[in-house]
Amino acid sequence: MHFIIQMFQKKQFAFITLEGLNIYFIFTCKQKQIPMKKQILFIYVSLIFTFISCKKENSSVENTSSTAEINEKVATLLSKMTIEEKIGQMTQITITNFQDKDSASLNLKKLNEAIVKYNIGSILNVPNPGAPSTQRWAEVITAIDNETDKTRLKIPVLYGIDAIHGSSYTAGATLFPQQIGMAATFNTEIVKKGTEVSAYETRASSIPWVFSPDLDLPRNPSWSRLWESFGEDTYLSSQMAKAMIEGFQGKDIGSKYNVAACMKHFIGYGSTTTGKDRTPSIIPERVLRQFDLPIYEEAIKAGGKSIMISSGEINGTPVHASKYLITDVLKKELGFKGVVVTDWKDIIYLHTRHKVAETMREAVKISVLAGIDMSMVPEDYTFYEHLLDLVKNNEVPMERIDDAVSRILTMKMELGLFESMVANPSDYKKFGSSEFIQLAYDAAAESITLLKNNNNVLPLSTQEKVLVCGPTANSMKYLNGGWSYNWQGQNSDVYAADKFTILEAFENKIGKQNVIYAEGVSFESDSEENIAKAVSVARGVSKIILCLGEKNYTETPGDISNLYIDQKQVKLALALAKLNIPIVLVLNEGRPRIISQIEDKTSAVIQCYLPGNEGGRALVDILYGDVNPSGRLPYNYPRYTNSLEKYNRKYTESLADEEQNDDAKYEKVIFLNLNLEQVFLILHLNIPI
């Protein structure tokens, strides 16, 4: 056997990769308790076990009576369907297409056209004006169901939603920290429990399908969707992915309390070279397989029912056009049997952005032949019309159509949609309950990360008067971020008006008489007058709570060209620092904005990420010592824009002594023409071969 073993050991984790075999191992141990030689023995035994069992594992086939029954029903239904009905199942349209401008009501004529004429199989998104109540959601889904009953085969419509950190498009739902914060807990159990709540409240909204979890592995910290991921570590991400899949789907996605998950965005989406959203990535296949693919592999093993394709491109090929990645790797190599759905307009973008398809018709052909099962079109019927023409002209084989439609029908049957599409409110009495809110609080408290605490400035005393200032101090928008009640999350102050901002949490904790507030600067302006006011009122306080960070955003609107925290906020921090009053810097941000211009002027720094609706309360309890901060960074926090190495970087990426990890050991041992037993003898017994 020809192979190379590379090993990196740091603190609690050891990583083993076998190049040429595409195998990635990681195990955990308590530091200093397991000698390195015994760790190697464990790895050796694990390798032997893996090789012995892999053939059996790969050949195993799920064969339960329920699965066989569903397969039979799908085959029977498929045999009755026309070409038009099949292609309709592959078409997904946004709900706002069925609303007139400035109207909250559904246009039933447009809805009828979509379902009865075009036979569409799926609808997504939140209706205007935003986050409906569970009752309003029931009315929307009932209207869709009524139109479905007018079709020949009465195939239910599959509704999908971006339930990113809770059932975030339903009014009154429980909102948790965003994924990057959940990763900072390093607690898969609380992640699973939080996801179970999300599934429960999404089903209470009569919605059975969620576009979550996000399994991207960001490599550029300026990427606008970093906070939607679990950070930069493959193992942490894979374990969190497994927890979320299990939380969403349970043991039966047909349960009225479970939903089908949609893993996204396959693959390499978070690795753009520019850090801008939906821009190209350059990823060697070895790197893709060693770091990105294992996350999806773990989620697929956990039973993930659907997957969304990356809007980007890898090494010059848009992923939506890659038969190699979608069919050969995802469907064949990983054995994925679920539904493959595009992201928003991404088949259209093969023609208009990527320029790999000369026409829209060609874009449809390329993507469907690559392995796409459902197109998030989402605003017209061009996909339906072009695909129908392609099939009739024998340019796309019926075998490919039948495969796609079978996957879609299977998921609908597994979800129980043929029995019922609308939730019964009496089944969801825990919706928005104190039990769920407590869990969201616990998750926020476990996520918040203490980065610095000079001279034990923390915890604070409840007898001290404090100044709370900064642009993120008094808005729920900056605690929740994007995908909160609507796409960019700009309405959080309306929908979460009963929750505490950071300022309100302070006032609730120590009384308004002990809290002075001055915004200082906003994200829109840096009025010298407002900065001067903040400095003036600060003179009578014991501590300054400086709340800085980012405004709410996601996707392309969150693109930045400068990773440094903006100069308006720097100006406020430097002005306050001249008072020589201890400053506690509180960061509310979706990515690590560089703070090296002001960090040395602060006494403490605490990272909140985007902690959700209960984040204000959790933060203040931590600052006053009622809760011990236990969060850990799921990424490297850069000091400079040209110092963006990852924690698991190669030794040669940072040669200077001051850039090395003092507690890390790097070893590379090359073995050629040796079998596993010989490798074991060298590593464990120091016996030369």
CSV table of C-alpha atoms in Angstrom, one decimal, residues 62-81 406-407 409-411 413-414 418:
chain,number,residue,atom,x,y,z
A,62,GLU,CA,-32.1,0.2,4.0
A,63,ASN,CA,-34.9,-2.2,3.4
A,64,THR,CA,-37.9,-1.6,5.7
A,65,SER,CA,-41.5,-2.3,4.9
A,66,SER,CA,-42.3,1.4,5.1
A,67,THR,CA,-39.6,2.2,2.6
A,68,ALA,CA,-40.6,-0.6,0.2
A,69,GLU,CA,-44.3,0.6,0.5
A,70,ILE,CA,-43.4,4.2,-0.3
A,71,ASN,CA,-41.2,3.1,-3.2
A,72,GLU,CA,-44.2,1.1,-4.6
A,73,LYS,CA,-46.5,4.0,-4.2
A,74,VAL,CA,-44.1,6.3,-5.9
A,75,ALA,CA,-43.6,4.0,-8.8
A,76,THR,CA,-47.4,3.6,-9.2
A,77,LEU,CA,-48.0,7.3,-9.1
A,78,LEU,CA,-45.1,8.0,-11.5
A,79,SER,CA,-46.6,5.7,-14.0
A,80,LYS,CA,-49.9,7.7,-14.1
A,81,MET,CA,-48.2,11.1,-14.6
A,406,SER,CA,-39.3,10.0,-7.8
A,407,ARG,CA,-37.0,11.7,-5.3
A,409,LEU,CA,-42.5,12.3,-4.5
A,410,THR,CA,-40.7,10.1,-2.1
A,411,MET,CA,-39.9,13.0,0.2
A,413,MET,CA,-44.8,10.8,1.0
A,414,GLU,CA,-42.3,10.4,3.8
A,418,PHE,CA,-50.6,13.1,1.0
